[in-house]
Tab-separated table of C-alpha atoms and ligand atoms in Angstrom:
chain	number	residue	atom	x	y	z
A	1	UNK	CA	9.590	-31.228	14.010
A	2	UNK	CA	7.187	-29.838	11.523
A	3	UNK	CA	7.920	-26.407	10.634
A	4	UNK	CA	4.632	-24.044	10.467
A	5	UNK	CA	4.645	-22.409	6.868
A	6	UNK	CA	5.840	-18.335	8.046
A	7	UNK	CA	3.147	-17.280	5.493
A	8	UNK	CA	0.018	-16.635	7.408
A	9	UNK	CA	-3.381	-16.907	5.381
A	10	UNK	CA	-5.980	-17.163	7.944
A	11	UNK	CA	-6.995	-14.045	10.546
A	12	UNK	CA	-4.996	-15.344	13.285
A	13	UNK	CA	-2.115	-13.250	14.439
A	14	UNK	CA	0.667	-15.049	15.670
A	15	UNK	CA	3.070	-12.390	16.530
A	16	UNK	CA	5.711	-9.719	15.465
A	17	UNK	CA	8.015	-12.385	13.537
A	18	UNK	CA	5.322	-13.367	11.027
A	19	UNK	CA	3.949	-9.424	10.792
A	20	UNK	CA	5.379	-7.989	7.904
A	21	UNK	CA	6.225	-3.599	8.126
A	22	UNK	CA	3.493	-1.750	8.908
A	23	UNK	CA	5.871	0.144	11.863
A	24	UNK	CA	4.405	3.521	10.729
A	25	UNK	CA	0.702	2.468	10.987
A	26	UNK	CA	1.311	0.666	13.942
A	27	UNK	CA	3.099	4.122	15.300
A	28	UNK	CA	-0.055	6.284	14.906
A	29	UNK	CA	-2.367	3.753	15.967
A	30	UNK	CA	0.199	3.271	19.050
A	31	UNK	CA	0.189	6.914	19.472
A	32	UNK	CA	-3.536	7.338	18.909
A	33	UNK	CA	-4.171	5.199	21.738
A	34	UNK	CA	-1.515	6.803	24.360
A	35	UNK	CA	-3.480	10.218	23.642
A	36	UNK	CA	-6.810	9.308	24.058
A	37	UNK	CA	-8.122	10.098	20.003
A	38	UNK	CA	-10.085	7.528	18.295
A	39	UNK	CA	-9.036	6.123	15.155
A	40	UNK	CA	-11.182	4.697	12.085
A	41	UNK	CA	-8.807	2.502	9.941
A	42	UNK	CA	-9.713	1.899	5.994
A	43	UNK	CA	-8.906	-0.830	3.505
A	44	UNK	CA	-9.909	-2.480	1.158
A	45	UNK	CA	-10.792	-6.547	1.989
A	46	UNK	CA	-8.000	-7.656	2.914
A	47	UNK	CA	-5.260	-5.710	3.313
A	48	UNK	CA	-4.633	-6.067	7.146
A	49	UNK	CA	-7.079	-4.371	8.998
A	50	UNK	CA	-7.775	-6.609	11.869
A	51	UNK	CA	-4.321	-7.954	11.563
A	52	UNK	CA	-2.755	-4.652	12.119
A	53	UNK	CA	-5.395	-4.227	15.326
A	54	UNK	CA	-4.040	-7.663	16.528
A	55	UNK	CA	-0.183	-6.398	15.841
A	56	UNK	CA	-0.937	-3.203	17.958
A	57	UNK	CA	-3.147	-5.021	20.746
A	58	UNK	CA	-0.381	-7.538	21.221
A	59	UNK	CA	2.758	-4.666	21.839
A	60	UNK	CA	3.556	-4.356	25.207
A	61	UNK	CA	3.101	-0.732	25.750
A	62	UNK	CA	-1.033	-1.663	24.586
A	63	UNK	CA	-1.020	-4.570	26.860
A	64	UNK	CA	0.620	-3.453	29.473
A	65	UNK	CA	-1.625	-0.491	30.320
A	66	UNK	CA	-5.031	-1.134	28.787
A	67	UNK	CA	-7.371	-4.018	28.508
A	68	UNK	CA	-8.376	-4.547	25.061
A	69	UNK	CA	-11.331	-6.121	23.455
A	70	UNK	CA	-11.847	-6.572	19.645
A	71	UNK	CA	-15.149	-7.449	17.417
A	72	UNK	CA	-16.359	-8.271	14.121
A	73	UNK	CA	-19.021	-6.639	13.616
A	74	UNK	CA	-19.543	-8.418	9.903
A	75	UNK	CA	-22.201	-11.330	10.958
A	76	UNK	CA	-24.504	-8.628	13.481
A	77	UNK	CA	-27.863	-7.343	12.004
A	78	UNK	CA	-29.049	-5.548	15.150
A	79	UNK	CA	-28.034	-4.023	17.947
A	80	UNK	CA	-28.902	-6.896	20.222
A	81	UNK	CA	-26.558	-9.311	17.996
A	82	UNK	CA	-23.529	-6.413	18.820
A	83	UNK	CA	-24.533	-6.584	22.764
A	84	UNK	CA	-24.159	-10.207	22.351
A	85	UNK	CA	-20.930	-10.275	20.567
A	86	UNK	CA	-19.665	-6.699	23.453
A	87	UNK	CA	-20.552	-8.764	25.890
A	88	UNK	CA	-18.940	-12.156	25.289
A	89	UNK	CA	-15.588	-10.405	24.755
A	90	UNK	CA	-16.071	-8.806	27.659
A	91	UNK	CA	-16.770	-11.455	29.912
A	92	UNK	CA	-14.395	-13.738	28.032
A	93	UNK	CA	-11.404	-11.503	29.499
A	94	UNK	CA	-13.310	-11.408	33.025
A	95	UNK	CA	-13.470	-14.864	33.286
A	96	UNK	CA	-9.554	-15.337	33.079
A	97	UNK	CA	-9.420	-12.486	35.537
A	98	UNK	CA	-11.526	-13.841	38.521
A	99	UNK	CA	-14.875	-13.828	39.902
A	100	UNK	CA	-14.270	-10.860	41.423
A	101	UNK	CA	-14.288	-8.764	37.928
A	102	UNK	CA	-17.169	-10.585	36.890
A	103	UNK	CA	-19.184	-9.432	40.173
A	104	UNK	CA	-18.309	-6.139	38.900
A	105	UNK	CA	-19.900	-6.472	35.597
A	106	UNK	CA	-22.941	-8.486	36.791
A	107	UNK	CA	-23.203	-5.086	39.547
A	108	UNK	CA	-23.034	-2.771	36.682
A	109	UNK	CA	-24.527	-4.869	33.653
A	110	UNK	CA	-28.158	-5.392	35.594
A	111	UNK	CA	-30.003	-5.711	32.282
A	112	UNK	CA	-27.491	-8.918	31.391
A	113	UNK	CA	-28.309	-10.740	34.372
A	114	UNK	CA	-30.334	-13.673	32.628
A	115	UNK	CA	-27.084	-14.256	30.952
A	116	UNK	CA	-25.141	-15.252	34.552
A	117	UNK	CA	-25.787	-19.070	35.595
A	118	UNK	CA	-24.436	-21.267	37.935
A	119	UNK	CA	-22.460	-24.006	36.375
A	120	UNK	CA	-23.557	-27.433	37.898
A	121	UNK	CA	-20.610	-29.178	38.100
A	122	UNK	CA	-18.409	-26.366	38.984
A	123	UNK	CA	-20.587	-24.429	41.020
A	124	UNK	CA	-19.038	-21.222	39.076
A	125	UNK	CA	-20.723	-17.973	37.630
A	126	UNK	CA	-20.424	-18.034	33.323
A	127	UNK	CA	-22.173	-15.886	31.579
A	128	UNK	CA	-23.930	-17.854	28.394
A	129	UNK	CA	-26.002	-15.465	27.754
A	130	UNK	CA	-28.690	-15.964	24.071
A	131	UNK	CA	-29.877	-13.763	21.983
A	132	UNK	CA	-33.304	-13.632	23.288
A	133	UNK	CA	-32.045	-12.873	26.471
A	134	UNK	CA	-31.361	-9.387	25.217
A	135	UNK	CA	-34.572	-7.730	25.916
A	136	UNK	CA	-33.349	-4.139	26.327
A	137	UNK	CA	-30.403	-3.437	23.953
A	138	UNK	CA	-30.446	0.282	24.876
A	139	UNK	CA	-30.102	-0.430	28.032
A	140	UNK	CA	-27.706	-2.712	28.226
A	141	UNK	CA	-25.379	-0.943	25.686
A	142	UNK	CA	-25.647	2.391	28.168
A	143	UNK	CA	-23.912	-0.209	30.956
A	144	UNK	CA	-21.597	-1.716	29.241
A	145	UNK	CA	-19.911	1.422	28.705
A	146	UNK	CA	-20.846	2.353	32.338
A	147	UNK	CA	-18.408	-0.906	32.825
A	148	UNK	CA	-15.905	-0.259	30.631
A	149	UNK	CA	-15.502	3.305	32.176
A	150	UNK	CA	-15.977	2.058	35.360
A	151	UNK	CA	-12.459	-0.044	34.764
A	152	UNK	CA	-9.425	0.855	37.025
A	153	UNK	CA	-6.704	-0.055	33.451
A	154	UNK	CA	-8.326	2.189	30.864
A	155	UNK	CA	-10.172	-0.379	27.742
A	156	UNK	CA	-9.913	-0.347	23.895
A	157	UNK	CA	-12.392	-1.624	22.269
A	158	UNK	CA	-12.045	-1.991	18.571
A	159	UNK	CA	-14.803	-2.605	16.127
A	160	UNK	CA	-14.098	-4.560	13.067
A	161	UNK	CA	-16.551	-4.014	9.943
A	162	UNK	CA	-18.056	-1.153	11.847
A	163	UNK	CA	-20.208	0.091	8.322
A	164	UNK	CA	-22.222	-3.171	9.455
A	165	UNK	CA	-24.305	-1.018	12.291
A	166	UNK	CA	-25.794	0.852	9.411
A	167	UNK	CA	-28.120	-1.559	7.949
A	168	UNK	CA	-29.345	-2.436	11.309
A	169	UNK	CA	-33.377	-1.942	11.066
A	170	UNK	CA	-33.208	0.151	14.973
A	171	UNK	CA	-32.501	4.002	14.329
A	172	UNK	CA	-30.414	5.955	15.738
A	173	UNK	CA	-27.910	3.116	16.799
A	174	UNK	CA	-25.189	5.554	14.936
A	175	UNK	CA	-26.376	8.163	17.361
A	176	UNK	CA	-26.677	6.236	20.749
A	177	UNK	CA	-22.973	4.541	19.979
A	178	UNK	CA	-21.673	8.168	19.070
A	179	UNK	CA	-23.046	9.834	22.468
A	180	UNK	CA	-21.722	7.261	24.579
A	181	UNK	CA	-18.182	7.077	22.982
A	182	UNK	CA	-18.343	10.895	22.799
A	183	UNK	CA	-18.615	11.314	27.183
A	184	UNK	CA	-16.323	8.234	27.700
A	185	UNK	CA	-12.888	9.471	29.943
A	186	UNK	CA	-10.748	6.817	29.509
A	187	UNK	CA	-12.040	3.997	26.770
A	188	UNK	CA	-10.629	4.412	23.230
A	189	UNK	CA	-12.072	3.169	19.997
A	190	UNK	CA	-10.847	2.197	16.624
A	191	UNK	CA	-13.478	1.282	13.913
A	192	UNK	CA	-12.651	-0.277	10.820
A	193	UNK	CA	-14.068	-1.190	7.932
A	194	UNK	CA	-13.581	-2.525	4.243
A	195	UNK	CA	-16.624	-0.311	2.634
A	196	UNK	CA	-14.767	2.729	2.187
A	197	UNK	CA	-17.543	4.599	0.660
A	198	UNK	CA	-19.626	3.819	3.866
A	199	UNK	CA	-17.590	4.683	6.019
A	200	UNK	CA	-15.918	7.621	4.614
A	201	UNK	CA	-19.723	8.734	4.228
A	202	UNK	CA	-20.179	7.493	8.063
A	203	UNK	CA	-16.944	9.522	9.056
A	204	UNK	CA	-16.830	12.406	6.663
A	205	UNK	CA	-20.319	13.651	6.547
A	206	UNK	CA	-21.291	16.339	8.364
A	207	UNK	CA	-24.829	14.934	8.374
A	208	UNK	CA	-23.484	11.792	10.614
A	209	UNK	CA	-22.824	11.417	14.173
A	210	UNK	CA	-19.331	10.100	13.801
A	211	UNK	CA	-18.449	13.482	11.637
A	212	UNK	CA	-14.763	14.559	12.205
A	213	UNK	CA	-15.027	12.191	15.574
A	214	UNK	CA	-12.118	10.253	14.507
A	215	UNK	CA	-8.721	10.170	13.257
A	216	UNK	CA	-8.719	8.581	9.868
A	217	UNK	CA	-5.836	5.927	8.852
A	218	UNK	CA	-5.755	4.331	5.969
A	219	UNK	CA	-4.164	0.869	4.873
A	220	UNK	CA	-2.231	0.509	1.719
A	221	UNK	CA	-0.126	-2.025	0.182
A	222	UNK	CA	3.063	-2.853	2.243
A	223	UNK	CA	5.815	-1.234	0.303
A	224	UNK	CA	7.856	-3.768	-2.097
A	225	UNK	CA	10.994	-3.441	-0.489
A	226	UNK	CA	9.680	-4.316	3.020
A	227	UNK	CA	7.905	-7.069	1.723
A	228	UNK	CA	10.863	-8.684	-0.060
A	229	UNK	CA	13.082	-8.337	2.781
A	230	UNK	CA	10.208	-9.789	5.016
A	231	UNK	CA	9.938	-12.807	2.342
A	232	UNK	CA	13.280	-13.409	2.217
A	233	UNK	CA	14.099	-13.632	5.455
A	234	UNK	CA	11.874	-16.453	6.066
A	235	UNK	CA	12.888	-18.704	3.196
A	236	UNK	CA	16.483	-18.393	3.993
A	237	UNK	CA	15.195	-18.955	7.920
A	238	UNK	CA	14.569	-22.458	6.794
A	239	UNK	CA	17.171	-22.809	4.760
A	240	UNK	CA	15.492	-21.857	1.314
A	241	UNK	CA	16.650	-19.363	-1.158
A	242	UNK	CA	13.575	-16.814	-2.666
A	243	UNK	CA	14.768	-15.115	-5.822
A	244	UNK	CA	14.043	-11.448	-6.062
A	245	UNK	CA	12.227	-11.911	-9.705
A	246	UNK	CA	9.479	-14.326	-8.209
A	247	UNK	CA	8.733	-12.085	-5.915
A	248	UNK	CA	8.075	-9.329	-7.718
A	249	UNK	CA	6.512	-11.503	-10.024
A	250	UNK	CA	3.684	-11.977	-7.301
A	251	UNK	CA	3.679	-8.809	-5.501
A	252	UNK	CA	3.138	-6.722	-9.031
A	253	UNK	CA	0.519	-9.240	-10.254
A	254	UNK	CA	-1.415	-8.251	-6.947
A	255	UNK	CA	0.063	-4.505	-6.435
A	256	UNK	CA	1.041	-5.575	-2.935
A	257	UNK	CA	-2.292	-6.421	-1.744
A	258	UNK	CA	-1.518	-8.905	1.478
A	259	UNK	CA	-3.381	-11.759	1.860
A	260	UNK	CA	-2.769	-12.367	-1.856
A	261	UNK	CA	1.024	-11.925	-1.510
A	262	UNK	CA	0.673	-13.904	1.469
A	263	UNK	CA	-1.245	-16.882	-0.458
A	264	UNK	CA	1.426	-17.315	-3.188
A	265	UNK	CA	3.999	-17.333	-0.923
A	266	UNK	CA	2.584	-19.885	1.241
A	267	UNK	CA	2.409	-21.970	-1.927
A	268	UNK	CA	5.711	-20.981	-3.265
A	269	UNK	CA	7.534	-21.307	0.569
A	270	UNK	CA	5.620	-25.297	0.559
A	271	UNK	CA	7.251	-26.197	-2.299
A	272	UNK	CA	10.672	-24.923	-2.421
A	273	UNK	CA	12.437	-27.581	-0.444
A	274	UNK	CA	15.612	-26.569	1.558
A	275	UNK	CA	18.550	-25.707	-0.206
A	276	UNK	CA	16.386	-25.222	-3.433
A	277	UNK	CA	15.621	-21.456	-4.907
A	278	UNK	CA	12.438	-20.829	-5.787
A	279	UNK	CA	11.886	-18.324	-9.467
A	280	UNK	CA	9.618	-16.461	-11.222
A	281	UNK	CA	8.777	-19.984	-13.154
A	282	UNK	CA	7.861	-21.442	-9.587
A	283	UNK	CA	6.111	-18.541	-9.040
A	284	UNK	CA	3.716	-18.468	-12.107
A	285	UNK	CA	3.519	-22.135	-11.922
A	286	UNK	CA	2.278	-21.440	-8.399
A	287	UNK	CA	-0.422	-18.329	-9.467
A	288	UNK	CA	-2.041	-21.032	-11.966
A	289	UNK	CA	-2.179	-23.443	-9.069
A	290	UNK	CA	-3.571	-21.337	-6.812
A	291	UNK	CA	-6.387	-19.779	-9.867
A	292	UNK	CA	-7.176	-23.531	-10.428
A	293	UNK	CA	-7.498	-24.409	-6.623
A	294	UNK	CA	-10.446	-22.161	-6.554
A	295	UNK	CA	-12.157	-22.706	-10.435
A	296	UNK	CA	-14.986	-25.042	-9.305
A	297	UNK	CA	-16.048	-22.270	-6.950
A	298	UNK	CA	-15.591	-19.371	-9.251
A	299	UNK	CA	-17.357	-21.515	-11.701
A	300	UNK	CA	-20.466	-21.963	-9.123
A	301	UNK	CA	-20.285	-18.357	-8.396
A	302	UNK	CA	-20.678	-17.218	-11.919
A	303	UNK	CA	-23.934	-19.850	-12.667
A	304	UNK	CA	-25.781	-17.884	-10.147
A	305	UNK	CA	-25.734	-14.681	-11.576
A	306	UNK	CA	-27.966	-13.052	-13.881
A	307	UNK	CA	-27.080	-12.390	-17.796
A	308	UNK	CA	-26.399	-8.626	-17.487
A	309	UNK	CA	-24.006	-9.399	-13.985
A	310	UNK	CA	-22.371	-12.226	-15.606
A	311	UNK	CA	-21.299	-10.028	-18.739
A	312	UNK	CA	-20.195	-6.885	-16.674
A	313	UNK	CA	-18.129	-9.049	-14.325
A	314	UNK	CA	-16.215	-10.170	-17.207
A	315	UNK	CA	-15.837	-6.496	-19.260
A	316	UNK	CA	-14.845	-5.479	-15.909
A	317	UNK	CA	-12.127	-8.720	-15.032
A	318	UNK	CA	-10.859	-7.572	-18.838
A	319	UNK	CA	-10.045	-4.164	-18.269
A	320	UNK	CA	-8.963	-4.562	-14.745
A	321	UNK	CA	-9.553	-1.432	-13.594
A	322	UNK	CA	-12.528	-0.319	-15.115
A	323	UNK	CA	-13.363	3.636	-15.891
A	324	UNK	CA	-16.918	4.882	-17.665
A	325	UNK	CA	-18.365	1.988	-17.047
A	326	UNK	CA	-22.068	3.205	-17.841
A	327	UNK	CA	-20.741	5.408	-21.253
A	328	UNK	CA	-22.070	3.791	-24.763
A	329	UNK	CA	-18.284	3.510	-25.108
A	330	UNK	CA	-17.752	0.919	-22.575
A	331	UNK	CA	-21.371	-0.939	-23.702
A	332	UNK	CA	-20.166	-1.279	-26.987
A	333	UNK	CA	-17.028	-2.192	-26.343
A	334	UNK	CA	-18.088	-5.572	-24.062
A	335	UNK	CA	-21.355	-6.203	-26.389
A	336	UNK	CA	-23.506	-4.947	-23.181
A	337	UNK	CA	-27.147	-3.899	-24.154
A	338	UNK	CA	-27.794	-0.458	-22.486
A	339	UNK	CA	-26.015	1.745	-20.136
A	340	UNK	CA	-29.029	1.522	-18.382
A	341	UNK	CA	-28.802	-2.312	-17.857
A	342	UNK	CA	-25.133	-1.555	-16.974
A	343	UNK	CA	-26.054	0.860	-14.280
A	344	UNK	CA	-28.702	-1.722	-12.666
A	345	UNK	CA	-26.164	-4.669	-12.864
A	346	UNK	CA	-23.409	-2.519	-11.178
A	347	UNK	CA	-25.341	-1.111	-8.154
A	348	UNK	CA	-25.988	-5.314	-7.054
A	349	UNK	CA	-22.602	-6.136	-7.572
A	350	UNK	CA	-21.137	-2.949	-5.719
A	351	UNK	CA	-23.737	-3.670	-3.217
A	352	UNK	CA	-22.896	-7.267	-2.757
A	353	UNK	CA	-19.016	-6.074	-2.523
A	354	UNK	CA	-18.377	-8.580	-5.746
A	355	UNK	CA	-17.276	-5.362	-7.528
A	356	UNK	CA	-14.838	-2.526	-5.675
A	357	UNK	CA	-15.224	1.334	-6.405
A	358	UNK	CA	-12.186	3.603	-5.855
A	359	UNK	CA	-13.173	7.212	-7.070
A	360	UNK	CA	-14.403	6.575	-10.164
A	361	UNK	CA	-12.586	3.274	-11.236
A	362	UNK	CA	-14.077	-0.414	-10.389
A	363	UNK	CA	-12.262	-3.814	-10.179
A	364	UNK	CA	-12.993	-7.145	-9.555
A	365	UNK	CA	-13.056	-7.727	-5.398
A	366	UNK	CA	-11.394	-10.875	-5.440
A	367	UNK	CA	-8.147	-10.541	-7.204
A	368	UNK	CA	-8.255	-14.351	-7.924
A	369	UNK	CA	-11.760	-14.126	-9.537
A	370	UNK	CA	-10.365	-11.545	-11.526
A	371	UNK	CA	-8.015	-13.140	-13.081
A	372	UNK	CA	-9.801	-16.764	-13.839
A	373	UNK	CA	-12.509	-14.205	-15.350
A	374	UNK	CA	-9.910	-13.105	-18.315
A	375	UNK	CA	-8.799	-16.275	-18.656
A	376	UNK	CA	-11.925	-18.536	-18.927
A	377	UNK	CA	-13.772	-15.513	-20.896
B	401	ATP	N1	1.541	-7.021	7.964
B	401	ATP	C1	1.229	-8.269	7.624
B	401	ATP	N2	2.203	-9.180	7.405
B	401	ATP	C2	1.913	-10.437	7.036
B	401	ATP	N3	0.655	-10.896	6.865
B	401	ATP	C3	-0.345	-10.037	7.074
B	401	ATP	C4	-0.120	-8.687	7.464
B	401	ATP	N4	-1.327	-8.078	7.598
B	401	ATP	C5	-2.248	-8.998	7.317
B	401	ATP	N5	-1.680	-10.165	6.995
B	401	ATP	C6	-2.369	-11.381	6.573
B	401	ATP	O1	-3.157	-11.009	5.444
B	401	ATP	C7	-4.449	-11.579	5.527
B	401	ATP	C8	-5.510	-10.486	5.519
B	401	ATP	O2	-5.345	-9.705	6.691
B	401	ATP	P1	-6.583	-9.210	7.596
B	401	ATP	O3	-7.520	-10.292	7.865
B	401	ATP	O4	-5.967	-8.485	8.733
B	401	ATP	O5	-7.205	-8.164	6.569
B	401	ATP	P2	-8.533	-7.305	6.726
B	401	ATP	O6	-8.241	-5.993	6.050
B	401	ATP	O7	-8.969	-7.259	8.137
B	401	ATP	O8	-9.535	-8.186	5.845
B	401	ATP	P3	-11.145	-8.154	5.818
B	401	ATP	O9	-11.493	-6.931	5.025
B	401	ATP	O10	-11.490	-9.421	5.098
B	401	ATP	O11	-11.627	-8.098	7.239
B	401	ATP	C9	-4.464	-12.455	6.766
B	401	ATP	O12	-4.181	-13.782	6.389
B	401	ATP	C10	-3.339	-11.905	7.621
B	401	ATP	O13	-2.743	-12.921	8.398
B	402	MG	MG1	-10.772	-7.918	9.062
């Protein structure tokens, strides 16, 4: 039988085995949880945020005493598009529970009630519920949490790309969600989010609702030696052999940042073949694979922007991490015309999340774009 390639690239979680570390995150979200305090988890894109929500969902101590529902909040411009997205996950769990858990919610959830129809060939209640069905958003955001506190096993709900609610064109969403999660009794929270400005601002601003509401926990790289062992482990599982050097090959080209570890060495695991070691030759030969896998997008990308984003893309690929960016210094240096044009350039690409800010250094978002950037340029 076909063995599944251990190195998970896509956002499904398919259990403890194929989890790498992350024991002491997982211990304080764990713990967060059991004590009733709220967590906000930050990382950059793809580090592990919603992976590490999955990991702690699917323990047994979560599972076993809470009912837990999880959204991405990333595609939702508007409060109604969240209801939608609350309320499918909700009722998604119902459903496997019995009608008599969805009477409950229908009971509670009166301004959802277009969404309940009788199935004609079953005869069965499912909610399919659109979006213009959601006529009263307020209202039906006030009973879902009526539900959710109304719930005999105590609910987590966890909100993925939470920064998202603040570009929705309602006010005072921020405010409504805070108030509600602020009198719940027994339903716990944790909101995460890849725009760590945003949501540091969100979370860390006296000026906004979610101030100090929260216990902050932030993702960084998995350590190298947990990583390795991790690796390892599954390439001698199948009879392979990983040598130490093409690891850390990989993990210091992306400073330990997951899914990109986790790329290579699905490439790297797929073509060692068992009984065969794979090097730090393999390994590069597998980077400039993977760089040339994605060149006809990168290529596309880069024809659609603008002169002045075009050029500080690349001065920002070449220096990697990139400090000063708006000083005559750096202009000069990368042939750009003004600071001025600089400063224009960088607020679309920070906006668009092309570009990354930590303090006062930027990089390039997507590692991989990053590095085809220094070497087509
Ligand atoms: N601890 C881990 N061990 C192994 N693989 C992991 C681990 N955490 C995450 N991954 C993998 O890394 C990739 C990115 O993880 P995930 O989607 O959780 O990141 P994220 O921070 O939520 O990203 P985004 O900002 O895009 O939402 C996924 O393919 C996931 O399977
Ligand atoms: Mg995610």
């Amino acid at each position: 039988m076909l063995q599944p390639n251990p190195f998970i690239i896509t956002a499904d979680y398919y259990g403890p085995d194929y989890f790498c570390d992350r024991k002491a995150e997982t211990e304080v979200l764990e713990s967060n949880l059991a004590n009733g305090c709220n967590t906000v988890l930050i990382s950059s894109r793809r580090m592990g945020k919603s992976g590490l929500i999955a990991h702690v969902f699917n323990r047994f101590f979560v599972h076993s005493n809470f009912r837990t529902f999880s959204i991405d909040l990333f595609p939702t411009s508007s409060l109604a598009e969240m209801i939608l997205l609350l309320a499918k996950e909700i009722t998604g769990l119902l459903k496997s529970k019995g009608e008599k858990m969805m009477d409950s919610f229908l009971t509670i959830v009166k301004s959802l009630r277009p969404g309940f129809k009788l199935d004609p060939v079953t005869g069965q209640l499912v909610f399919d519920i659109s979006l213009g069905e959601i006529v009263r958003p307020v209202d039906s955001l006030k009973e879902i949490f009526q539900y959710l506190e109304s719930s005999e096993i105590p609910c987590i709900v966890a909100m993925d790309e939470f920064q998202q609610i603040a570009d929705y064109p309602e006010t005072h969403v921020m405010e409504l969600l805070r108030t509600h999660v602020q009198k719940c009794k027994h339903t716990w929270f944790v909101f995460a989010g890849s725009n760590r400005r945003m949501m540091e601002k969100l979370f860390h601003n006296p000026s906004e609702p979610f101030y100090m509401s929260c216990s902050p926990l932030y993702l960084d790289a998995i350590s190298y030696d947990h990583y390795l062992a991790f690796a390892q482990r599954h390439f001698e599982k199948a009879g392979k052999n990983l040598q130490k050097e093409g690891f850390k090959y990989v993990y210091d080209m992306f400073d330990g940042h997951t899914w990109y570890v986790q790329r290579l060495m699905n490439e790297l695991f797929a073509w060692t073949r068992p009984g065969e070691m794979s090097d730090k030759t393999m390994a590069e030969n597998a980077l400039s694979f993977v760089i040339k896998t994605y060149a006809r997008t990168f290529q596309e990308q880069m024809s659609a922007y603008p002169e002045a984003q075009k050029q500080l893309l690349i001065a920002i690929a070449k220096e990697g991490k990139a400090e000063q960016v708006t000083s005559v210094a750096f202009c000069k240096r990368h042939s750009m015309k003004s600071p001025s044009t600089v400063q224009s350039a960088l607020r679309v690409l920070h906006e668009k999340g092309t570009i990354t800010k930590e303090k006062t250094v930027y990089s390039i978002t997507n590692r991989l774009f990053g590095m085809w950037l220094t070497m087509e340029y």
